[in-house]
């Protein structure tokens, strides 16, 4: 067994994943460097290790800029519906965020739908950074800033590890 893009803390199961913590950290820092202080994070499944690491990176970036009091972490699954509903709620806040980090492409698509329905534009009215890098993201207008995961390379490495394990 080789886990891909998932792992279990305190487990010896081999896994191939990106540095989810750094992705969350760098996405948040990029938004802060562009002037954002009200950055919402729409997370996926709370118990998944990649989600926990991405959120930890987000929170640490806010702390590094003394913005920890501004943290907004919402959501509960890697789905369009989660991104859509949570964005609707965020946009109805008295002080709505100026930027959103969506912790998956599917969450980001829900965000985009809700933002458009509100008559707002990305990035003019609200900025968006998505985690993942599916090819269809290149066809969105405007293009969405994203933290890339080299899925093809991860799959190749996982396959190599699996064959090495079988052979040994």
mmCIF file of C-alpha atoms in Angstrom:
data_model
loop_
_atom_site.group_PDB
_atom_site.id
_atom_site.type_symbol
_atom_site.label_atom_id
_atom_site.label_comp_id
_atom_site.label_asym_id
_atom_site.label_seq_id
_atom_site.Cartn_x
_atom_site.Cartn_y
_atom_site.Cartn_z
ATOM 1 C CA UNK A 1 0.000 0.000 0.000
ATOM 2 C CA UNK A 2 1.243 3.459 -0.941
ATOM 3 C CA UNK A 3 -0.884 6.426 0.078
ATOM 4 C CA UNK A 4 -1.104 9.303 -2.399
ATOM 5 C CA UNK A 5 -1.913 12.845 -1.212
ATOM 6 C CA UNK A 6 -2.985 11.421 2.130
ATOM 7 C CA UNK A 7 -1.213 10.065 5.145
ATOM 8 C CA UNK A 8 -2.041 9.047 8.654
ATOM 9 C CA UNK A 9 -0.116 10.679 11.446
ATOM 10 C CA UNK A 10 1.711 8.148 13.613
ATOM 11 C CA UNK A 11 1.492 5.534 10.851
ATOM 12 C CA UNK A 12 4.333 3.713 9.118
ATOM 13 C CA UNK A 13 2.420 3.449 5.827
ATOM 14 C CA UNK A 14 4.495 4.922 3.001
ATOM 15 C CA UNK A 15 3.015 7.979 1.331
ATOM 16 C CA UNK A 16 3.632 10.519 -1.406
ATOM 17 C CA UNK A 17 2.382 14.018 -0.741
ATOM 18 C CA UNK A 18 3.355 17.628 -1.265
ATOM 19 C CA UNK A 19 4.330 19.956 1.546
ATOM 20 C CA UNK A 20 0.797 21.003 2.436
ATOM 21 C CA UNK A 21 1.966 23.185 5.313
ATOM 22 C CA UNK A 22 4.219 25.259 3.041
ATOM 23 C CA UNK A 23 1.418 25.575 0.493
ATOM 24 C CA UNK A 24 -0.950 27.046 3.078
ATOM 25 C CA UNK A 25 1.785 29.281 4.439
ATOM 26 C CA UNK A 26 2.896 30.646 1.064
ATOM 27 C CA UNK A 27 -0.646 31.200 -0.237
ATOM 28 C CA UNK A 28 -1.478 33.273 2.832
ATOM 29 C CA UNK A 29 1.789 35.215 2.773
ATOM 30 C CA UNK A 30 1.260 36.081 -0.896
ATOM 31 C CA UNK A 31 -2.157 37.547 -0.103
ATOM 32 C CA UNK A 32 -0.805 39.475 2.878
ATOM 33 C CA UNK A 33 2.046 40.891 0.763
ATOM 34 C CA UNK A 34 -0.626 42.093 -1.663
ATOM 35 C CA UNK A 35 -2.323 44.100 1.076
ATOM 36 C CA UNK A 36 -4.946 41.680 2.391
ATOM 37 C CA UNK A 37 -5.602 41.435 6.118
ATOM 38 C CA UNK A 38 -9.092 39.848 6.035
ATOM 39 C CA UNK A 39 -8.304 36.440 4.524
ATOM 40 C CA UNK A 40 -10.774 33.594 4.912
ATOM 41 C CA UNK A 41 -9.713 29.975 4.586
ATOM 42 C CA UNK A 42 -12.329 27.504 3.336
ATOM 43 C CA UNK A 43 -11.085 24.115 4.388
ATOM 44 C CA UNK A 44 -11.918 20.588 3.338
ATOM 45 C CA UNK A 45 -12.417 17.544 5.533
ATOM 46 C CA UNK A 46 -11.196 18.680 8.950
ATOM 47 C CA UNK A 47 -9.738 15.304 9.914
ATOM 48 C CA UNK A 48 -7.616 14.836 6.765
ATOM 49 C CA UNK A 49 -3.904 15.300 7.336
ATOM 50 C CA UNK A 50 -3.383 17.499 4.213
ATOM 51 C CA UNK A 51 -6.194 19.797 5.347
ATOM 52 C CA UNK A 52 -4.741 20.093 8.851
ATOM 53 C CA UNK A 53 -1.318 20.991 7.440
ATOM 54 C CA UNK A 54 -2.735 23.580 4.994
ATOM 55 C CA UNK A 55 -4.741 25.240 7.764
ATOM 56 C CA UNK A 56 -1.674 25.225 10.049
ATOM 57 C CA UNK A 57 0.302 27.019 7.329
ATOM 58 C CA UNK A 58 -2.493 29.579 6.931
ATOM 59 C CA UNK A 59 -2.613 30.241 10.683
ATOM 60 C CA UNK A 60 1.171 30.471 11.024
ATOM 61 C CA UNK A 61 1.351 33.015 8.191
ATOM 62 C CA UNK A 62 -1.254 35.153 9.938
ATOM 63 C CA UNK A 63 0.732 34.880 13.189
ATOM 64 C CA UNK A 64 3.944 35.876 11.394
ATOM 65 C CA UNK A 65 2.256 39.135 10.356
ATOM 66 C CA UNK A 66 0.491 39.608 13.716
ATOM 67 C CA UNK A 67 -2.905 38.970 12.083
ATOM 68 C CA UNK A 68 -3.904 35.905 14.104
ATOM 69 C CA UNK A 69 -6.986 37.724 15.425
ATOM 70 C CA UNK A 70 -8.232 37.981 11.832
ATOM 71 C CA UNK A 71 -8.246 34.196 11.241
ATOM 72 C CA UNK A 72 -11.397 32.874 9.594
ATOM 73 C CA UNK A 73 -11.440 29.108 9.019
ATOM 74 C CA UNK A 74 -14.723 27.661 7.779
ATOM 75 C CA UNK A 75 -15.937 24.618 5.895
ATOM 76 C CA UNK A 76 -15.956 20.884 6.312
ATOM 77 C CA UNK A 77 -15.400 19.027 3.025
ATOM 78 C CA UNK A 78 -13.576 19.142 -0.294
ATOM 79 C CA UNK A 79 -16.660 19.925 -2.382
ATOM 80 C CA UNK A 80 -18.249 22.528 -4.648
ATOM 81 C CA UNK A 81 -21.178 22.851 -2.271
ATOM 82 C CA UNK A 82 -18.884 23.583 0.680
ATOM 83 C CA UNK A 83 -17.089 26.346 -1.251
ATOM 84 C CA UNK A 84 -20.363 27.780 -2.483
ATOM 85 C CA UNK A 85 -22.237 27.810 0.845
ATOM 86 C CA UNK A 86 -19.307 29.036 2.915
ATOM 87 C CA UNK A 87 -18.617 31.849 0.444
ATOM 88 C CA UNK A 88 -22.270 32.911 0.534
ATOM 89 C CA UNK A 89 -21.990 33.141 4.327
ATOM 90 C CA UNK A 90 -18.647 34.980 4.183
ATOM 91 C CA UNK A 91 -19.975 37.546 1.722
ATOM 92 C CA UNK A 92 -22.918 38.280 4.026
ATOM 93 C CA UNK A 93 -20.705 39.146 6.996
ATOM 94 C CA UNK A 94 -20.644 42.724 8.208
ATOM 95 C CA UNK A 95 -16.908 42.791 7.474
ATOM 96 C CA UNK A 96 -16.487 40.441 4.556
ATOM 97 C CA UNK A 97 -13.049 39.080 3.697
ATOM 98 C CA UNK A 98 -11.057 40.693 0.909
ATOM 99 C CA UNK A 99 -9.483 37.357 -0.014
ATOM 100 C CA UNK A 100 -10.294 33.662 0.187
ATOM 101 C CA UNK A 101 -7.997 30.652 0.203
ATOM 102 C CA UNK A 102 -9.841 27.578 -1.062
ATOM 103 C CA UNK A 103 -8.073 24.418 0.053
ATOM 104 C CA UNK A 104 -9.007 22.509 -3.130
ATOM 105 C CA UNK A 105 -10.006 23.148 -6.738
ATOM 106 C CA UNK A 106 -13.517 21.903 -6.064
ATOM 107 C CA UNK A 107 -13.938 24.313 -3.166
ATOM 108 C CA UNK A 108 -12.613 27.107 -5.418
ATOM 109 C CA UNK A 109 -15.248 26.412 -8.075
ATOM 110 C CA UNK A 110 -17.954 26.847 -5.444
ATOM 111 C CA UNK A 111 -16.312 30.102 -4.351
ATOM 112 C CA UNK A 112 -16.279 31.401 -7.920
ATOM 113 C CA UNK A 113 -19.981 30.617 -8.402
ATOM 114 C CA UNK A 114 -20.969 32.393 -5.163
ATOM 115 C CA UNK A 115 -18.786 35.432 -5.913
ATOM 116 C CA UNK A 116 -20.293 35.800 -9.391
ATOM 117 C CA UNK A 117 -23.831 35.435 -8.058
ATOM 118 C CA UNK A 118 -23.088 38.255 -5.613
ATOM 119 C CA UNK A 119 -22.181 40.495 -8.550
ATOM 120 C CA UNK A 120 -18.537 40.638 -7.495
ATOM 121 C CA UNK A 121 -15.440 40.101 -9.593
ATOM 122 C CA UNK A 122 -12.239 38.183 -8.961
ATOM 123 C CA UNK A 123 -9.702 39.749 -8.350
ATOM 124 C CA UNK A 124 -11.141 43.283 -8.450
ATOM 125 C CA UNK A 125 -13.563 42.821 -5.527
ATOM 126 C CA UNK A 126 -12.199 39.725 -3.827
ATOM 127 C CA UNK A 127 -9.005 37.759 -4.343
ATOM 128 C CA UNK A 128 -8.893 33.985 -4.539
ATOM 129 C CA UNK A 129 -6.105 31.451 -4.198
ATOM 130 C CA UNK A 130 -6.918 27.782 -4.821
ATOM 131 C CA UNK A 131 -5.021 24.716 -3.698
ATOM 132 C CA UNK A 132 -4.409 22.110 -6.453
ATOM 133 C CA UNK A 133 -3.755 22.727 -10.087
ATOM 134 C CA UNK A 134 -6.190 20.860 -12.312
ATOM 135 C CA UNK A 135 -5.911 21.671 -16.019
ATOM 136 C CA UNK A 136 -9.411 23.169 -16.223
ATOM 137 C CA UNK A 137 -8.249 26.014 -13.975
ATOM 138 C CA UNK A 138 -6.303 27.366 -16.963
ATOM 139 C CA UNK A 139 -9.587 27.987 -18.782
ATOM 140 C CA UNK A 140 -11.223 30.128 -16.132
ATOM 141 C CA UNK A 141 -11.516 33.861 -16.712
ATOM 142 C CA UNK A 142 -9.721 35.378 -14.992
ATOM 143 C CA UNK A 143 -7.086 32.725 -14.276
ATOM 144 C CA UNK A 144 -7.020 31.782 -10.604
ATOM 145 C CA UNK A 145 -3.835 31.927 -8.560
ATOM 146 C CA UNK A 146 -3.162 28.480 -7.179
ATOM 147 C CA UNK A 147 -0.804 26.332 -5.193
ATOM 148 C CA UNK A 148 0.207 23.552 -7.528
ATOM 149 C CA UNK A 149 0.391 19.882 -6.712
ATOM 150 C CA UNK A 150 2.374 17.886 -9.270
ATOM 151 C CA UNK A 151 -0.163 15.060 -9.433
ATOM 152 C CA UNK A 152 1.467 13.255 -12.355
ATOM 153 C CA UNK A 153 4.870 13.229 -10.672
ATOM 154 C CA UNK A 154 3.292 12.108 -7.394
ATOM 155 C CA UNK A 155 1.589 9.203 -9.194
ATOM 156 C CA UNK A 156 4.844 8.165 -10.880
ATOM 157 C CA UNK A 157 6.709 8.238 -7.586
ATOM 158 C CA UNK A 158 3.973 6.282 -5.809
ATOM 159 C CA UNK A 159 4.010 3.655 -8.563
ATOM 160 C CA UNK A 160 7.801 3.376 -8.327
ATOM 161 C CA UNK A 161 7.613 2.978 -4.555
ATOM 162 C CA UNK A 162 4.929 0.325 -4.924
ATOM 163 C CA UNK A 163 6.949 -1.702 -7.462
ATOM 164 C CA UNK A 164 10.081 -1.346 -5.313
ATOM 165 C CA UNK A 165 8.113 -2.626 -2.344
ATOM 166 C CA UNK A 166 6.739 -5.577 -4.309
ATOM 167 C CA UNK A 167 10.176 -6.488 -5.614
ATOM 168 C CA UNK A 168 11.705 -6.450 -2.147
#
